[in-house]
Short mmCIF file of C-alpha atoms and ligand atoms in Angstrom, two decimals:
data_model
loop_
_atom_site.label_atom_id
_atom_site.label_comp_id
_atom_site.label_asym_id
_atom_site.label_seq_id
_atom_site.Cartn_x
_atom_site.Cartn_y
_atom_site.Cartn_z
CA UNK S 1 143.97 39.01 62.89
CA UNK S 2 140.57 37.47 62.81
CA UNK S 3 141.39 33.82 62.44
CA UNK S 4 144.54 31.97 63.33
CA UNK S 5 146.02 31.23 59.96
CA UNK S 6 145.99 27.48 60.34
CA UNK S 7 143.51 25.09 61.77
CA UNK S 8 145.99 24.68 64.58
CA UNK S 9 143.53 24.73 67.37
CA UNK S 10 144.79 21.66 69.17
CA UNK S 11 143.84 21.51 72.77
CA UNK S 12 140.86 23.79 72.48
CA UNK S 13 138.51 21.27 70.96
CA UNK S 14 137.80 23.41 67.93
CA UNK S 15 137.16 21.53 64.68
CA UNK S 16 140.23 21.45 62.48
CA UNK S 17 140.31 24.16 59.84
CA UNK S 18 137.48 26.08 61.37
CA UNK S 19 139.71 28.91 62.47
CA UNK S 20 139.83 30.83 65.68
CA UNK S 21 140.49 34.31 66.98
CA UNK S 22 144.14 34.78 67.66
CA UNK S 23 143.38 36.38 71.02
CA UNK S 24 140.62 37.63 73.25
CA UNK S 25 141.28 41.08 71.89
CA UNK S 26 140.66 39.69 68.41
CA UNK S 27 137.21 38.59 69.49
CA UNK S 28 136.47 41.88 71.21
CA UNK S 29 137.45 43.87 68.13
CA UNK S 30 135.46 41.72 65.75
CA UNK S 31 132.44 41.58 68.03
CA UNK S 32 132.63 45.32 68.66
CA UNK S 33 132.94 45.76 64.89
CA UNK S 34 129.74 43.80 64.49
CA UNK S 35 127.96 45.68 67.25
CA UNK S 36 129.06 49.22 66.40
CA UNK S 37 127.53 50.39 63.16
CA UNK S 38 124.47 52.07 61.75
CA UNK S 39 122.55 50.79 64.76
CA UNK S 40 124.42 53.20 66.99
CA UNK S 41 124.90 56.18 64.74
CA UNK S 42 121.88 56.08 62.43
CA UNK S 43 119.12 54.11 64.19
CA UNK S 44 119.72 54.99 67.84
CA UNK S 45 119.44 58.75 67.28
CA UNK S 46 116.34 58.67 65.10
CA UNK S 47 114.71 56.17 67.41
CA UNK S 48 115.51 58.43 70.36
CA UNK S 49 114.07 61.35 68.43
CA UNK S 50 110.84 59.51 67.67
CA UNK S 51 110.43 58.21 71.20
CA UNK S 52 110.87 61.18 73.42
CA UNK S 53 114.57 61.77 74.09
CA UNK S 54 115.95 61.28 77.60
CA UNK S 55 113.19 58.94 78.71
CA UNK S 56 113.90 56.62 75.79
CA UNK S 57 117.62 56.60 76.56
CA UNK S 58 116.90 55.65 80.15
CA UNK S 59 114.69 52.71 79.13
CA UNK S 60 117.32 51.75 76.57
CA UNK S 61 120.05 51.59 79.23
CA UNK S 62 117.86 49.40 81.42
CA UNK S 63 117.14 47.10 78.46
CA UNK S 64 120.87 46.82 77.68
CA UNK S 65 121.72 45.89 81.27
CA UNK S 66 118.76 43.64 82.04
CA UNK S 67 118.35 41.86 78.70
CA UNK S 68 121.29 42.72 76.43
CA UNK S 69 124.11 41.68 78.74
CA UNK S 70 122.58 38.37 79.93
CA UNK S 71 121.65 37.34 76.37
CA UNK S 72 125.10 38.38 75.13
CA UNK S 73 126.75 35.98 77.61
CA UNK S 74 124.29 33.26 76.61
CA UNK S 75 124.96 33.61 72.88
CA UNK S 76 128.73 33.66 73.26
CA UNK S 77 128.73 30.65 75.58
CA UNK S 78 126.42 28.58 73.34
CA UNK S 79 128.65 29.40 70.39
CA UNK S 80 131.83 28.50 72.19
CA UNK S 81 130.40 25.34 73.73
CA UNK S 82 129.26 23.96 70.38
CA UNK S 83 131.73 25.67 68.02
CA UNK S 84 129.00 25.94 65.42
CA UNK S 85 126.71 28.28 63.46
CA UNK S 86 123.23 28.90 64.95
CA UNK S 87 121.52 25.92 63.29
CA UNK S 88 124.45 23.60 64.01
CA UNK S 89 124.72 24.80 67.59
CA UNK S 90 121.11 23.96 68.38
CA UNK S 91 121.31 20.65 66.51
CA UNK S 92 124.47 19.69 68.39
CA UNK S 93 122.45 19.83 71.59
CA UNK S 94 119.05 18.64 70.38
CA UNK S 95 118.84 17.44 66.81
CA UNK S 96 115.22 16.27 67.07
CA UNK S 97 112.06 18.29 67.44
CA UNK S 98 111.32 21.84 66.44
CA UNK S 99 114.27 23.47 68.24
CA UNK S 100 116.36 23.79 65.11
CA UNK S 101 113.78 26.27 63.85
CA UNK S 102 115.38 28.82 66.18
CA UNK S 103 118.54 28.48 64.11
CA UNK S 104 116.66 28.84 60.83
CA UNK S 105 114.91 31.93 62.12
CA UNK S 106 118.34 33.37 62.91
CA UNK S 107 119.60 32.74 59.37
CA UNK S 108 116.47 34.25 57.82
CA UNK S 109 116.67 37.28 60.10
CA UNK S 110 120.31 37.77 59.12
CA UNK S 111 119.29 37.97 55.46
CA UNK S 112 116.33 40.20 56.26
CA UNK S 113 118.43 42.71 58.20
CA UNK S 114 121.16 42.68 55.56
CA UNK S 115 118.61 43.53 52.90
CA UNK S 116 117.65 46.90 54.37
CA UNK S 117 120.85 47.61 56.31
CA UNK S 118 122.80 47.64 53.03
CA UNK S 119 120.39 50.25 51.67
CA UNK S 120 121.34 52.70 54.42
CA UNK S 121 124.98 51.69 54.23
CA UNK S 122 124.80 52.39 50.48
CA UNK S 123 123.39 55.81 51.26
CA UNK S 124 126.36 56.44 53.55
CA UNK S 125 128.70 55.30 50.77
CA UNK S 126 127.03 57.68 48.34
CA UNK S 127 127.40 60.58 50.75
CA UNK S 128 131.08 59.76 51.02
CA UNK S 129 131.53 59.48 47.28
CA UNK S 130 129.89 62.72 46.27
CA UNK S 131 129.96 64.74 49.43
CA UNK S 132 131.04 68.00 47.80
CA UNK S 133 128.50 67.73 45.02
CA UNK S 134 125.64 67.15 47.43
CA UNK S 135 126.44 69.94 49.78
CA UNK S 136 126.93 72.40 46.95
CA UNK S 137 123.75 71.58 45.06
CA UNK S 138 121.76 70.84 48.18
CA UNK S 139 120.42 67.68 46.62
CA UNK S 140 120.61 64.40 48.38
CA UNK S 141 119.75 61.01 47.12
CA UNK S 142 116.83 60.90 49.46
CA UNK S 143 114.62 63.08 47.38
CA UNK S 144 114.69 64.07 43.81
CA UNK S 145 117.42 61.79 42.51
CA UNK S 146 115.14 58.91 41.65
CA UNK S 147 115.66 55.29 42.51
CA UNK S 148 118.66 54.57 40.29
CA UNK S 149 121.50 55.77 42.52
CA UNK S 150 119.86 54.29 45.60
CA UNK S 151 119.81 50.84 43.98
CA UNK S 152 123.33 51.19 42.62
CA UNK S 153 124.87 52.12 45.97
CA UNK S 154 122.85 49.40 47.71
CA UNK S 155 124.12 46.74 45.30
CA UNK S 156 127.66 48.11 45.62
CA UNK S 157 127.56 47.76 49.37
CA UNK S 158 126.26 44.19 49.18
CA UNK S 159 129.13 43.55 46.74
CA UNK S 160 131.69 44.94 49.18
CA UNK S 161 130.33 42.74 51.94
CA UNK S 162 130.43 39.68 49.66
CA UNK S 163 134.05 40.40 48.72
CA UNK S 164 135.16 40.65 52.33
CA UNK S 165 133.34 37.55 53.51
CA UNK S 166 134.31 35.50 50.44
CA UNK S 167 137.97 36.34 50.59
CA UNK S 168 138.16 35.39 54.22
CA UNK S 169 139.94 38.74 54.39
CA UNK S 170 138.34 39.54 57.70
CA UNK S 171 141.87 39.47 58.96
CA UNK S 172 142.67 42.45 56.78
CA UNK S 173 139.48 44.25 57.56
CA UNK S 174 139.85 43.82 61.29
CA UNK S 175 143.36 45.15 61.10
CA UNK S 176 142.01 48.27 59.42
CA UNK S 177 139.13 48.51 61.82
CA UNK S 178 141.62 48.62 64.67
CA UNK S 179 142.83 51.95 63.31
CA UNK S 180 139.64 53.29 61.80
CA UNK S 181 137.23 52.65 64.66
CA UNK S 182 139.19 54.75 67.16
CA UNK S 183 139.39 57.37 64.43
CA UNK S 184 135.60 57.30 64.10
CA UNK S 185 135.36 57.81 67.86
CA UNK S 186 137.69 60.83 67.72
CA UNK S 187 135.71 62.24 64.82
CA UNK S 188 132.44 61.80 66.68
CA UNK S 189 133.87 63.68 69.64
CA UNK S 190 134.95 66.53 67.35
CA UNK S 191 131.52 66.75 65.73
CA UNK S 192 129.86 66.61 69.15
CA UNK S 193 131.96 69.51 70.41
CA UNK S 194 131.16 71.55 67.31
CA UNK S 195 127.47 70.84 67.71
CA UNK S 196 127.53 71.81 71.39
CA UNK S 197 129.05 75.17 70.50
CA UNK S 198 126.20 76.09 68.15
CA UNK S 199 123.88 78.71 69.64
CA UNK S 200 120.83 77.03 71.08
CA UNK S 201 122.49 73.65 71.47
CA UNK S 202 121.84 73.48 75.21
CA UNK S 203 118.16 73.00 74.49
CA UNK S 204 119.13 69.64 72.95
CA UNK S 205 121.31 68.69 75.91
CA UNK S 206 118.41 69.41 78.25
CA UNK S 207 116.11 67.31 76.08
CA UNK S 208 118.56 64.41 76.34
CA UNK S 209 119.19 64.68 80.06
CA UNK S 210 115.72 65.48 81.41
CA UNK S 211 113.61 62.40 80.91
CA UNK S 212 109.94 63.15 80.38
CA UNK S 213 108.39 60.06 81.93
CA UNK S 214 105.00 60.72 80.43
CA UNK S 215 106.57 59.59 77.14
CA UNK S 216 107.17 56.05 78.35
CA UNK S 217 104.55 53.63 77.09
CA UNK S 218 104.60 50.10 75.65
CA UNK S 219 105.70 51.33 72.26
CA UNK S 220 108.73 53.09 73.74
CA UNK S 221 109.65 50.03 75.79
CA UNK S 222 109.42 47.72 72.77
CA UNK S 223 111.44 50.12 70.68
CA UNK S 224 114.15 50.45 73.33
CA UNK S 225 114.36 46.70 73.79
CA UNK S 226 114.57 45.92 70.08
CA UNK S 227 117.09 48.70 69.62
CA UNK S 228 119.22 46.99 72.29
CA UNK S 229 119.05 43.67 70.41
CA UNK S 230 119.83 45.36 67.12
CA UNK S 231 122.67 47.48 68.39
CA UNK S 232 124.34 44.62 70.28
CA UNK S 233 123.94 42.25 67.30
CA UNK S 234 121.84 39.87 69.41
CA UNK S 235 118.92 37.62 68.59
CA UNK S 236 120.11 36.28 65.25
CA UNK S 237 123.23 34.34 66.15
CA UNK S 238 125.95 36.83 65.21
CA UNK S 239 127.50 36.77 68.67
CA UNK S 240 126.89 33.03 68.83
CA UNK S 241 128.83 32.52 65.61
CA UNK S 242 131.63 34.87 66.65
CA UNK S 243 131.72 33.11 70.03
CA UNK S 244 132.22 29.83 68.20
CA UNK S 245 135.64 31.09 67.10
CA UNK S 246 136.62 32.01 70.67
CA UNK S 247 139.22 29.88 72.41
CA UNK S 248 138.38 28.00 75.58
CA UNK S 249 140.86 30.12 77.49
CA UNK S 250 139.20 33.45 76.85
CA UNK S 251 137.02 35.01 79.49
CA UNK S 252 133.48 35.20 78.07
CA UNK S 253 132.26 37.59 80.75
CA UNK S 254 135.06 40.09 80.27
CA UNK S 255 134.80 39.96 76.46
CA UNK S 256 131.00 40.25 76.44
CA UNK S 257 130.94 43.08 78.95
CA UNK S 258 133.49 45.08 77.01
CA UNK S 259 131.50 44.80 73.83
CA UNK S 260 128.27 45.84 75.56
CA UNK S 261 129.94 48.80 77.28
CA UNK S 262 131.69 50.05 74.16
CA UNK S 263 128.61 49.73 71.97
CA UNK S 264 126.49 51.59 74.50
CA UNK S 265 129.04 54.36 74.86
CA UNK S 266 129.06 54.94 71.10
CA UNK S 267 125.26 55.03 70.92
CA UNK S 268 124.93 57.57 73.72
CA UNK S 269 127.71 59.65 72.19
CA UNK S 270 125.84 59.60 68.88
CA UNK S 271 122.84 61.03 70.72
CA UNK S 272 124.96 63.89 72.00
CA UNK S 273 126.43 64.35 68.54
CA UNK S 274 123.04 64.75 66.87
CA UNK S 275 120.50 66.35 69.21
CA UNK S 276 122.20 69.54 70.34
CA UNK S 277 122.67 70.24 66.62
CA UNK S 278 119.06 69.29 65.86
CA UNK S 279 117.81 71.86 68.35
CA UNK S 280 120.34 74.52 67.42
CA UNK S 281 119.47 74.19 63.73
CA UNK S 282 115.73 74.12 64.34
CA UNK S 283 115.33 70.61 62.92
CA UNK S 284 112.67 68.10 63.80
CA UNK S 285 113.93 65.43 66.32
CA UNK S 286 111.30 62.97 65.11
CA UNK S 287 112.32 63.21 61.46
CA UNK S 288 112.81 59.44 61.28
CA UNK S 289 115.39 57.42 59.31
CA UNK S 290 116.65 60.44 57.35
CA UNK S 291 117.58 62.36 60.52
CA UNK S 292 121.37 62.04 60.50
CA UNK S 293 121.58 62.76 56.77
CA UNK S 294 119.68 65.99 57.27
CA UNK S 295 121.52 67.22 60.34
CA UNK S 296 125.16 66.17 60.07
CA UNK S 297 126.01 67.89 56.76
CA UNK S 298 124.83 71.16 58.31
CA UNK S 299 127.16 70.68 61.28
CA UNK S 300 130.07 69.90 58.96
CA UNK S 301 129.28 73.00 56.97
CA UNK S 302 129.86 75.00 60.16
CA UNK S 303 133.27 73.44 60.71
CA UNK S 304 136.59 74.48 59.25
CA UNK S 305 137.44 72.06 56.45
CA UNK S 306 133.84 70.92 56.61
CA UNK S 307 133.73 69.19 53.23
CA UNK S 308 136.74 67.08 54.09
CA UNK S 309 135.37 66.34 57.57
CA UNK S 310 132.06 65.30 56.07
CA UNK S 311 133.69 62.97 53.58
CA UNK S 312 135.94 61.48 56.23
CA UNK S 313 133.02 60.97 58.60
CA UNK S 314 130.87 59.15 56.05
CA UNK S 315 133.88 57.06 55.04
CA UNK S 316 134.47 55.96 58.64
CA UNK S 317 130.77 55.32 59.17
CA UNK S 318 130.80 53.20 56.01
CA UNK S 319 133.63 51.10 57.42
CA UNK S 320 131.75 50.67 60.71
CA UNK S 321 128.71 49.55 58.72
CA UNK S 322 130.85 47.11 56.73
CA UNK S 323 132.14 45.36 59.85
CA UNK S 324 128.48 44.89 60.80
CA UNK S 325 127.25 43.62 57.43
CA UNK S 326 130.22 41.25 57.35
CA UNK S 327 129.03 39.68 60.60
CA UNK S 328 125.49 39.35 59.25
CA UNK S 329 126.66 37.61 56.09
CA UNK S 330 129.15 35.53 58.08
CA UNK S 331 126.34 33.91 60.08
CA UNK S 332 124.43 32.97 56.94
CA UNK S 333 127.62 31.74 55.25
CA UNK S 334 128.73 29.68 58.25
CA UNK S 335 125.41 27.84 58.04
CA UNK S 336 125.76 26.96 54.34
CA UNK S 337 129.42 25.99 54.72
CA UNK S 338 129.06 23.94 57.94
CA UNK S 339 125.67 22.32 57.45
CA UNK S 340 125.17 22.05 53.70
CA UNK S 341 128.86 21.76 52.82
CA UNK S 342 128.72 24.44 50.16
CA UNK S 343 132.01 26.11 49.32
CA UNK S 344 132.54 29.44 51.02
CA UNK S 345 132.58 31.24 47.68
CA UNK S 346 129.37 29.67 46.43
CA UNK S 347 127.52 30.39 49.69
CA UNK S 348 128.62 33.97 49.76
CA UNK S 349 127.73 34.71 46.16
CA UNK S 350 124.35 32.99 46.40
CA UNK S 351 123.46 34.79 49.62
CA UNK S 352 124.68 38.10 48.25
CA UNK S 353 122.33 37.62 45.32
CA UNK S 354 119.49 36.72 47.69
CA UNK S 355 120.17 39.89 49.66
CA UNK S 356 119.97 42.00 46.52
CA UNK S 357 116.66 40.46 45.47
CA UNK S 358 115.23 40.86 48.97
CA UNK S 359 116.54 44.40 49.32
CA UNK S 360 115.52 46.00 46.01
CA UNK S 361 112.05 46.90 47.30
CA UNK S 362 113.64 48.57 50.35
CA UNK S 363 116.06 50.47 48.12
CA UNK S 364 113.11 51.66 46.02
CA UNK S 365 111.18 52.68 49.11
CA UNK S 366 114.18 54.56 50.48
CA UNK S 367 114.40 56.53 47.24
CA UNK S 368 110.74 57.48 47.55
CA UNK S 369 109.38 54.93 45.09
CA UNK S 370 107.55 52.93 47.72
CA UNK S 371 105.63 49.89 46.49
CA UNK S 372 103.59 50.04 49.71
CA UNK S 373 103.13 53.79 49.78
CA UNK S 374 99.39 53.69 50.21
CA UNK S 375 98.88 50.59 52.33
CA UNK S 376 99.34 50.28 56.04
CA UNK S 377 100.49 46.85 57.17
CA UNK S 378 100.84 46.05 60.88
CA UNK S 379 100.54 49.74 61.58
CA UNK S 380 103.62 50.57 59.52
CA UNK S 381 103.69 53.27 56.88
CA UNK S 382 105.60 52.12 53.88
CA UNK S 383 107.79 49.17 53.04
CA UNK S 384 110.95 50.40 54.70
CA UNK S 385 109.42 50.74 58.12
CA UNK S 386 107.62 47.43 57.64
CA UNK S 387 110.98 45.70 57.04
CA UNK S 388 112.47 47.42 60.07
CA UNK S 389 109.46 46.43 62.17
CA UNK S 390 109.47 42.77 61.10
CA UNK S 391 113.18 42.10 61.44
CA UNK S 392 114.22 44.44 64.24
CA UNK S 393 111.11 44.86 66.41
CA UNK S 394 109.81 41.29 66.04
CA UNK S 395 112.43 38.81 64.79
CA UNK S 396 115.38 39.81 66.97
CA UNK S 397 113.54 39.87 70.33
CA UNK S 398 111.72 36.66 69.33
CA UNK S 399 115.06 35.01 68.52
CA UNK S 400 116.44 36.11 71.89
CA UNK S 401 113.33 34.87 73.70
CA UNK S 402 113.49 31.45 72.05
CA UNK S 403 117.19 31.13 72.82
CA UNK S 404 116.51 31.80 76.52
CA UNK S 405 113.79 29.13 76.49
CA UNK S 406 116.08 26.68 74.69
CA UNK S 407 118.89 27.29 77.16
CA UNK S 408 116.59 26.91 80.16
CA UNK S 409 114.69 23.84 79.01
CA UNK S 410 116.99 21.92 76.68
CA UNK S 411 120.63 22.86 76.95
CA UNK S 412 120.37 23.44 80.69
CA UNK S 413 121.63 26.43 82.58
CA UNK S 414 124.08 24.20 84.46
CA UNK S 415 125.88 23.39 81.23
CA UNK S 416 125.77 27.05 80.19
CA UNK S 417 127.17 28.17 83.53
CA UNK S 418 129.95 25.57 83.32
CA UNK S 419 130.94 26.90 79.90
CA UNK S 420 131.18 30.45 81.20
CA UNK S 421 132.81 29.67 84.55
CA UNK S 422 135.47 27.44 82.96
CA UNK S 423 137.33 30.56 81.85
CA UNK S 424 135.80 33.11 84.23
CA UNK S 425 135.90 31.57 87.72
CA UNK S 426 134.67 34.72 89.43
CA UNK S 427 131.42 34.51 87.47
CA UNK S 428 130.37 31.70 89.82
CA UNK S 429 129.33 34.34 92.35
CA UNK S 430 126.92 35.94 89.86
CA UNK S 431 125.75 32.80 88.11
CA UNK S 432 122.58 32.61 90.19
CA UNK S 433 121.47 36.08 89.15
CA UNK S 434 122.33 35.44 85.54
CA UNK S 435 120.31 32.20 85.49
CA UNK S 436 117.35 33.99 87.04
CA UNK S 437 117.49 36.55 84.25
CA UNK S 438 117.80 33.97 81.47
CA UNK S 439 115.10 31.71 82.88
CA UNK S 440 112.54 34.29 83.98
CA UNK S 441 113.24 37.98 83.52
CA UNK S 442 114.31 38.02 79.87
CA UNK S 443 111.76 35.60 78.40
CA UNK S 444 108.80 36.92 80.40
CA UNK S 445 109.66 40.52 79.72
CA UNK S 446 110.26 39.98 76.00
CA UNK S 447 107.07 37.94 75.67
CA UNK S 448 104.91 40.57 77.37
CA UNK S 449 106.31 43.33 75.21
CA UNK S 450 105.95 41.41 71.96
CA UNK S 451 102.37 40.51 72.82
CA UNK S 452 101.38 44.07 73.61
CA UNK S 453 102.63 45.09 70.18
CA UNK S 454 101.21 42.24 68.15
CA UNK S 455 97.83 41.87 69.78
CA UNK S 456 96.07 45.20 69.46
CA UNK S 457 94.30 45.81 72.76
N1 LIG M 1 124.72 45.81 65.58
C1 LIG M 1 124.79 46.28 64.23
C2 LIG M 1 124.71 47.81 64.27
O1 LIG M 1 124.47 48.37 65.31
C3 LIG M 1 123.71 45.69 63.36
C4 LIG M 1 123.62 44.20 63.47
C5 LIG M 1 122.46 43.60 63.94
C6 LIG M 1 124.70 43.38 63.13
C7 LIG M 1 122.35 42.22 64.08
C8 LIG M 1 124.61 42.00 63.25
C9 LIG M 1 123.45 41.44 63.75
O2 LIG M 1 124.88 48.47 63.29
#
């Protein structure tokens, strides 16, 4: 259901053959598929654990509302107005000058995120594939298995992503996602309930609900803001590109708001799925990127049919991750197809290969064979957290910042507002607030936070 099967987009102004969502629901499902993934279920919980629990969640919710939602509407409207990939979209408005660099940064960031995202997604795949074996022997790929399996499952996941994007079988995948994503939600609720029933779980609930404001500092604010960009797939043109396939009749505000609300709901639910169990099982909330892999199998073990539940959960999480990696590769592919006129197949294979090359060091680091084990760069321990820092903490907010500046100074917020209001007349009443956020609040806020992190005071 992703694209209309023909280029029959007459009357909407879309380029022939470029394809289009068959309905607004099609966009919402695909965009929600992009947004919901490891960001919500893997990164949000460990980030919450490292940054103080309830207080972090509060700052996160503010970041989603004050920065995530406005930038979401901006990306979708720029995509729909230009019907292009990030580089093409900027060039369609201002071909000269340095502005196109924003588009190139988006493409590069897409590849960068793919390279380490597929490592974790591969880990999820491996848990699915040999769930029984792992829980019986107590060994996980994280430690003691060596780097081989980590690289193999990473490359496999890149391969899966390449297959989906190359075949243009998004239509198939989205159809499956329609069934599997609600199933993931049901499963998460079941695991949450089981976790809450463990003795001592209420300690975790308290930790989530009672914000300790002494925990909030610049680092927490930066982390919450970049988590919002990452989780909502913002700052690297994914929503822009998906918006470019949206018909002129669809309501950008309704679609964007749904995606933001759904993504946020899943993240908060993931928090309630993990932390009561963390406290009940006496685990360390700040365990970092391995957190969910250490906690969840123990919760499944306490459930009837636990091995099956565990397998099913990691399968569904793998599918959620795949709909996210597909959107990352789609952005990069759209650029090569639209701008450089490569064939879809050639672009996808070449970029898949680039992802593998870029990601091997991360896969090694994840398996404990860290090329940067003994050096600290930019305050990050190890290559994996350096990658995460560069692409998620720096690149995404920077991309969002530059897009706000571009929209305010070059594209013009009048044009942006017209694009949104054309299919959402009631937005006119809020347009003033939105413009204030895009022109001042978002860029100033993002700039201050990035500076406090990059310039050591
Ligand atoms: N939002 C995705 C997730 O939460 C990750 C992602 C980031 C996808 C940026 C596309 C672009 O898993």
